[in-house]
Coordinates of C-alpha atoms and ligand atoms in Angstrom, one line a residue:
M1437 CA -7.0 26.4 49.9
K1438 CA -6.0 29.3 50.3
F1439 CA -3.5 30.0 53.3
V1440 CA -0.4 28.1 53.8
D1441 CA -1.7 25.7 57.0
D1442 CA -4.8 24.5 54.8
Y1443 CA -1.7 22.9 52.4
R1444 CA -0.7 21.0 55.8
D1445 CA -3.6 20.3 57.8
P1446 CA -2.8 17.3 59.4
T1447 CA -6.5 15.7 58.6
R1448 CA -6.6 16.6 55.0
L1449 CA -3.2 15.4 54.7
K1450 CA -4.6 11.8 56.9
I1451 CA -7.7 11.7 54.3
Q1452 CA -5.4 12.5 51.0
L1453 CA -2.9 9.8 51.9
A1454 CA -6.2 7.2 52.7
E1455 CA -7.6 7.7 49.2
L1456 CA -3.9 8.0 47.5
R1457 CA -3.7 4.0 49.2
K1458 CA -6.9 2.9 48.2
L1459 CA -5.7 3.3 44.8
I1460 CA -2.3 2.2 44.5
T1461 CA -2.4 -2.0 43.0
R1462 CA 1.3 -1.9 43.0
R1463 CA 4.6 -0.9 44.0
W1464 CA 5.5 2.1 41.7
V1465 CA 8.5 3.4 41.4
I1466 CA 7.9 7.6 41.0
M1467 CA 10.5 9.8 41.4
D1468 CA 10.6 13.4 42.5
V1469 CA 12.9 15.4 40.5
C1470 CA 13.4 18.5 42.9
G1471 CA 15.5 18.3 46.4
G1472 CA 13.1 20.7 48.0
Q1473 CA 10.5 17.7 47.0
T1474 CA 12.3 15.2 48.5
H1475 CA 13.2 17.1 52.2
G1476 CA 9.2 18.0 52.1
L1477 CA 8.3 14.4 51.5
L1478 CA 10.9 12.9 54.3
R1479 CA 10.3 15.8 57.0
H1480 CA 6.1 15.4 56.9
G1481 CA 6.3 12.0 56.7
L1482 CA 5.1 11.0 54.0
E1483 CA 7.7 9.0 52.0
Q1484 CA 7.6 7.0 55.9
A1485 CA 3.6 6.9 55.2
L1486 CA 4.2 5.6 52.3
E1487 CA 7.0 3.5 52.1
D1488 CA 5.6 -0.3 52.0
V1489 CA 3.2 0.5 48.9
L1490 CA 5.2 3.3 46.9
D1491 CA 9.0 3.0 45.5
L1492 CA 9.5 6.7 45.7
V1493 CA 13.0 7.7 44.4
H1494 CA 15.0 11.2 44.9
G1495 CA 16.2 13.0 41.0
P1496 CA 18.9 14.9 39.7
G1497 CA 17.0 18.5 41.5
C1498 CA 19.6 19.8 43.8
P1499 CA 21.3 22.2 42.7
V1500 CA 24.4 22.4 45.0
C1501 CA 24.9 18.2 44.8
V1502 CA 24.8 18.3 40.8
T1503 CA 27.4 20.9 40.4
P1504 CA 31.0 19.3 40.2
A1505 CA 33.0 18.6 42.5
E1506 CA 36.0 20.5 39.4
A1507 CA 33.5 23.9 40.0
I1508 CA 33.8 24.0 43.4
D1509 CA 38.0 23.3 42.3
D1510 CA 37.6 26.6 40.0
A1511 CA 36.0 28.9 42.5
V1512 CA 38.9 27.5 45.2
E1513 CA 41.5 28.8 42.9
L1514 CA 40.1 31.9 41.5
A1515 CA 39.8 32.7 45.4
K1516 CA 43.3 32.6 46.2
R1517 CA 43.9 35.3 43.8
P1518 CA 44.6 38.6 45.9
E1519 CA 42.6 40.9 43.2
V1520 CA 39.2 38.6 43.9
I1521 CA 36.3 38.7 46.4
M1522 CA 34.6 35.4 45.7
T1523 CA 31.2 35.6 46.7
S1524 CA 28.4 32.6 46.7
F1525 CA 24.9 31.7 48.4
G1526 CA 25.6 30.2 52.0
D1527 CA 25.4 26.4 50.9
M1528 CA 27.8 26.6 48.5
L1529 CA 30.6 27.4 50.8
R1530 CA 30.5 23.9 52.9
V1531 CA 30.4 22.0 49.6
P1532 CA 33.7 19.7 49.2
G1533 CA 35.9 20.0 46.2
R1534 CA 38.9 18.0 45.3
Q1535 CA 41.1 21.0 47.0
G1536 CA 38.4 21.2 50.4
S1537 CA 35.8 23.6 50.4
L1538 CA 35.3 27.5 50.1
L1539 CA 34.4 27.4 53.7
Q1540 CA 37.7 25.9 54.2
A1541 CA 40.0 28.4 51.1
R1542 CA 38.3 31.2 53.3
A1543 CA 40.0 30.2 56.7
R1544 CA 43.5 30.0 54.6
G1545 CA 42.6 33.7 53.6
S1546 CA 40.9 33.8 50.6
D1547 CA 38.3 36.7 50.5
I1548 CA 34.8 34.9 50.4
R1549 CA 32.0 36.4 51.3
I1550 CA 28.3 34.8 51.2
V1551 CA 25.8 37.0 50.0
Y1552 CA 21.7 37.0 49.5
S1553 CA 21.1 37.5 45.9
P1554 CA 23.8 38.0 43.0
A1555 CA 21.8 41.8 43.1
D1556 CA 24.3 41.7 46.5
A1557 CA 27.3 40.8 44.4
V1558 CA 26.9 43.7 41.7
Q1559 CA 26.6 46.3 44.6
L1560 CA 29.9 45.2 46.1
A1561 CA 31.6 45.4 42.8
V1562 CA 30.3 49.2 42.9
K1563 CA 31.5 49.5 46.3
E1564 CA 35.4 47.4 46.1
S1565 CA 36.0 48.8 42.6
E1566 CA 39.6 48.3 43.5
M1567 CA 38.8 44.5 43.8
Q1568 CA 37.4 41.9 41.0
V1569 CA 34.1 40.9 42.3
V1570 CA 32.9 37.0 41.2
F1571 CA 29.7 35.5 41.6
F1572 CA 29.4 32.1 42.0
A1573 CA 26.1 30.8 40.6
V1574 CA 24.6 27.5 40.7
G1575 CA 21.1 26.4 39.8
F1576 CA 18.9 25.1 37.3
E1577 CA 16.3 27.5 35.2
S1578 CA 14.6 28.9 38.6
T1579 CA 17.8 30.7 39.5
A1580 CA 19.3 31.3 36.1
P1581 CA 17.1 34.9 35.9
S1582 CA 18.1 36.4 38.5
T1583 CA 22.0 35.6 37.2
A1584 CA 20.7 37.2 33.9
L1585 CA 19.6 39.9 35.5
A1586 CA 23.0 40.8 37.8
V1587 CA 25.4 40.7 34.5
L1588 CA 23.1 43.1 32.4
Q1589 CA 23.2 45.5 35.8
A1590 CA 26.3 45.0 36.0
R1591 CA 26.6 45.7 31.9
Q1592 CA 24.0 48.7 32.2
L1593 CA 26.5 50.0 35.0
G1594 CA 29.5 49.9 33.3
L1595 CA 30.8 47.6 36.0
T1596 CA 34.5 46.1 34.3
N1597 CA 35.3 43.8 38.1
F1598 CA 32.3 41.8 38.3
S1599 CA 32.0 38.5 36.5
L1600 CA 29.9 35.3 37.3
L1601 CA 31.3 32.0 37.9
A1602 CA 28.1 30.3 36.2
N1603 CA 27.4 26.4 36.7
H1604 CA 23.7 26.8 36.2
V1605 CA 22.2 23.7 35.1
R1606 CA 18.7 22.1 32.5
V1607 CA 16.0 19.8 34.6
E1608 CA 14.7 18.1 31.6
P1609 CA 17.3 17.1 29.5
A1610 CA 18.7 15.7 33.4
M1611 CA 15.2 13.7 33.5
R1612 CA 16.1 12.7 30.1
A1613 CA 19.3 11.3 30.7
V1614 CA 17.9 9.9 34.0
M1615 CA 15.2 7.2 31.5
Q1616 CA 18.2 6.6 29.0
L1617 CA 20.1 4.8 31.4
P1618 CA 20.1 1.4 30.8
E1619 CA 19.2 0.2 34.4
N1620 CA 16.5 2.9 34.6
R1621 CA 13.4 1.8 36.4
I1622 CA 11.1 4.7 37.2
Q1623 CA 7.4 5.0 36.0
G1624 CA 6.4 8.1 36.9
M1625 CA 8.0 11.5 37.3
L1626 CA 7.0 14.5 39.8
A1627 CA 8.3 17.6 38.0
A1628 CA 9.3 20.1 39.7
G1629 CA 6.9 23.4 40.5
H1630 CA 9.3 26.1 40.6
V1631 CA 10.9 25.4 37.6
C1632 CA 8.1 25.6 35.9
T1633 CA 7.1 28.5 37.0
V1634 CA 9.7 29.9 34.7
T1635 CA 10.1 27.5 31.9
G1636 CA 6.2 26.5 31.7
F1637 CA 5.6 22.9 30.9
A1638 CA 4.8 22.4 27.4
H1639 CA 7.6 21.2 26.7
Y1640 CA 7.0 18.0 29.1
S1641 CA 4.5 16.7 26.6
A1642 CA 7.7 15.2 23.9
F1643 CA 8.7 13.4 27.2
V1644 CA 6.0 11.8 27.9
D1645 CA 5.2 10.3 24.0
Q1646 CA 8.9 9.4 24.2
F1647 CA 9.4 8.1 27.3
Q1648 CA 5.3 6.5 27.8
V1649 CA 5.1 7.7 31.7
P1650 CA 3.8 10.6 33.4
V1651 CA 4.8 13.7 34.2
V1652 CA 2.8 15.2 37.2
V1653 CA 3.8 19.5 37.7
T1654 CA 3.9 19.4 41.3
G1655 CA 4.4 21.8 44.3
F1656 CA 6.1 21.9 47.7
E1657 CA 3.4 21.6 50.4
P1658 CA 2.6 18.4 51.9
M1659 CA -1.0 18.6 49.9
D1660 CA 0.6 19.6 47.0
L1661 CA 3.0 16.4 47.5
L1662 CA 0.4 14.3 48.0
A1663 CA -2.0 15.5 44.9
G1664 CA 1.7 14.9 42.2
L1665 CA 1.4 11.7 43.9
T1666 CA -1.8 10.8 43.6
R1667 CA -2.3 12.0 40.0
C1668 CA 1.3 9.7 38.8
V1669 CA -0.4 7.2 40.6
Q1670 CA -4.0 7.5 39.1
L1671 CA -2.1 7.7 35.5
L1672 CA -0.1 4.5 35.8
E1673 CA -2.6 2.5 37.0
S1674 CA -5.1 3.5 34.4
G1675 CA -2.5 2.7 31.9
E1676 CA -2.4 6.4 30.3
P1677 CA 0.7 8.4 30.5
Q1678 CA -0.4 11.9 30.3
L1679 CA 1.0 15.5 31.1
F1680 CA -0.4 16.8 34.1
N1681 CA -0.3 20.5 36.3
E1682 CA -1.4 19.9 40.0
Y1683 CA 1.0 23.4 40.7
S1684 CA -1.6 25.6 38.3
R1685 CA -2.2 28.6 41.2
S1686 CA 1.5 29.1 40.6
V1687 CA 2.6 27.3 36.9
R1688 CA 1.3 28.1 33.2
S1689 CA 1.8 26.1 30.6
E1690 CA 3.8 29.1 28.7
G1691 CA 6.1 29.8 31.8
N1692 CA 7.4 33.3 32.8
K1693 CA 8.2 35.1 29.2
H1694 CA 10.4 38.1 31.2
A1695 CA 12.3 35.1 32.7
Q1696 CA 13.0 33.2 29.8
R1697 CA 13.7 36.6 28.2
L1698 CA 16.5 37.3 30.6
I1699 CA 18.0 33.9 30.6
E1700 CA 18.4 33.8 26.7
D1701 CA 19.8 37.4 26.9
V1702 CA 22.6 36.1 28.7
Y1703 CA 22.6 32.2 28.6
C1704 CA 22.8 29.7 26.0
V1705 CA 22.4 26.0 25.8
A1706 CA 25.3 23.6 25.9
T1707 CA 26.2 20.3 26.9
V1708 CA 27.9 20.1 30.0
P1709 CA 29.5 17.7 32.6
W1710 CA 27.3 16.1 35.4
R1711 CA 27.9 14.2 38.9
G1712 CA 26.3 11.1 38.1
F1713 CA 26.9 11.2 34.2
R1714 CA 29.8 11.8 32.4
E1715 CA 28.0 14.9 30.6
I1716 CA 24.2 15.5 29.9
I1717 CA 23.6 16.7 26.2
D1718 CA 21.9 20.1 26.6
G1719 CA 22.4 19.8 30.2
G1720 CA 23.6 23.5 31.1
L1721 CA 24.0 27.1 30.4
V1722 CA 26.8 29.3 29.2
M1723 CA 27.3 32.8 29.1
R1724 CA 27.3 33.8 25.2
P1725 CA 30.4 35.0 23.4
E1726 CA 29.6 38.4 23.5
L1727 CA 29.1 38.9 27.1
R1728 CA 33.1 37.0 27.9
D1729 CA 33.5 40.3 29.8
F1730 CA 31.3 39.0 32.3
D1731 CA 32.6 35.5 32.2
A1732 CA 34.7 35.1 34.9
R1733 CA 36.7 31.7 32.7
N1734 CA 36.9 34.3 30.2
R1735 CA 38.5 37.4 32.5
F1736 CA 40.8 34.8 34.5
G1737 CA 42.0 32.0 31.4
L1738 CA 40.5 29.0 33.1
A1739 CA 40.7 25.9 31.0
A1740 CA 37.0 23.9 31.0
S1741 CA 36.5 22.1 33.6
L1742 CA 37.1 17.9 32.6
L1743 CA 34.9 15.7 35.2
S1744 CA 36.6 13.6 37.6
S1745 CA 35.2 10.7 39.9
D1746 CA 33.7 12.1 42.8
G1747 CA 35.8 9.2 45.1
D1748 CA 33.4 6.7 47.8
C1749 CA 30.7 9.0 47.5
R1750 CA 27.7 7.9 45.9
S1751 CA 26.2 10.9 45.4
G1752 CA 25.5 10.4 41.2
D1753 CA 23.9 6.7 42.5
V1754 CA 21.3 8.9 44.7
M1755 CA 20.6 11.2 42.1
T1756 CA 19.7 9.3 39.7
G1757 CA 17.1 6.5 41.7
R1758 CA 19.6 4.3 41.5
I1759 CA 20.5 3.9 44.9
K1760 CA 18.9 5.6 48.3
P1761 CA 21.1 7.2 50.3
I1762 CA 20.9 5.2 53.2
E1763 CA 22.6 2.4 50.5
C1764 CA 25.7 4.3 51.1
P1765 CA 27.9 2.6 52.6
L1766 CA 29.7 5.8 53.9
F1767 CA 26.2 7.3 55.1
G1768 CA 25.6 8.1 58.7
N1769 CA 29.2 7.2 59.6
T1770 CA 32.2 9.0 57.8
C1771 CA 29.6 10.9 56.2
T1772 CA 27.2 12.5 57.9
P1773 CA 26.0 17.2 58.3
D1774 CA 28.5 17.8 60.1
N1775 CA 31.4 16.0 58.1
P1776 CA 30.1 15.9 54.7
V1777 CA 31.6 13.6 52.5
G1778 CA 29.5 15.0 49.9
A1779 CA 27.4 17.5 48.3
P1780 CA 23.8 15.7 49.1
M1781 CA 24.7 15.5 52.5
V1782 CA 25.3 18.9 52.6
S1783 CA 22.8 20.9 50.8
S1784 CA 19.3 22.4 52.4
E1785 CA 18.0 20.0 49.0
G1786 CA 19.8 17.6 49.0
S1787 CA 18.8 13.7 49.5
C1788 CA 21.5 12.1 51.4
S1789 CA 20.8 15.7 54.2
A1790 CA 16.9 14.8 54.1
Y1791 CA 17.3 10.6 54.9
Y1792 CA 19.8 12.0 57.7
R1793 CA 17.4 14.1 59.3
Y1794 CA 13.7 13.1 58.3
A1795 CA 14.4 9.0 57.3
R1796 CA 12.5 7.3 60.0
P1797 CA 9.1 6.0 61.5
I1798 CA 7.1 9.6 62.1
E1799 CA 3.4 10.5 62.4
V1800 CA 2.3 12.5 59.2
R1801 CA 4.0 16.4 60.5
T1802 CA 2.6 19.8 60.0
Ligands
LIG504 S1 25.9 9.6 52.5 FE1 27.7 10.7 51.5 S2 29.2 10.0 50.5 FE2 27.1 8.9 50.4 S3 26.1 9.7 48.8 FE3 25.5 10.5 50.1 S4 26.8 12.6 50.3 FE4 27.9 11.5 49.1

């Protein structure tokens, strides 16, 4: 297959779905780790087409959703300062913290701007030399290289008015944390293809050995998702937990060395608080001490956040596969995309928004 249409071809999808259904002898519980995969499964009707034979649950792979409310509070607090221009991606502005969202803070007068890349925030700092420009950074290893590059550019330009409010997290430790939950029932995992493009996937061998579950590196188009599920089911049915790459057009075993070097130059691995867990060992990236001048927490003297509860929002349970979004009592009544109570209903990768938009019986669609 060469073109994106090939990966969405309805005839191919129906044939592949039928092949997959033939393989299944029991209702395996498979977790897709990435929010993009969750949306793909639901948007294209694959989860609905398989719900009678497979239990598909959705993991902690939406970067907006796993960002603790306390991090939003830090951004809202910083944005109150008259000398600060807070910048971030559009999704992050709508995520509620305990003091409301950044969008609400903007309505109250804070200078908060949407940018399309961290490099745009660096350019803004060049232009607004009298102001302190902060980029509110979230995301996994797939986005960390671009924020790392922004810091290195700012250093090269000698900027003293650019800093990062960094909240980067790591996928594999989160998958480990899910597997170690006492009530865990996951039997197979689809690893996030885009993150593996950066990190590679060799490190998942130890994961497979430890937990004895298959891990299949999977992409995002409907045929990619079906290929990942099919391989995962084959490995489960054969009783051979193995690591497999079903996204070889993008992912190499060793990953992208240049991107990995950027991450290592700017961040170090740390144990951090996560939604759904108190904290995850080695689950995050914090800025290196030698770059503290570009760390907004250091520059503005913010205390390290302590995680508190998310109130009635069950996002922690959703992201660890304990419940499906529709089992949250607030789903679709108190909590909707127009009036989100939690981040998974806001984000374009959130499980709750995917269920709200797509979780109804539909034909497989392209
Ligand atoms: S439906 Fe809303 S309140 Fe419930 S878990 Fe999802 S985001 Fe949280």
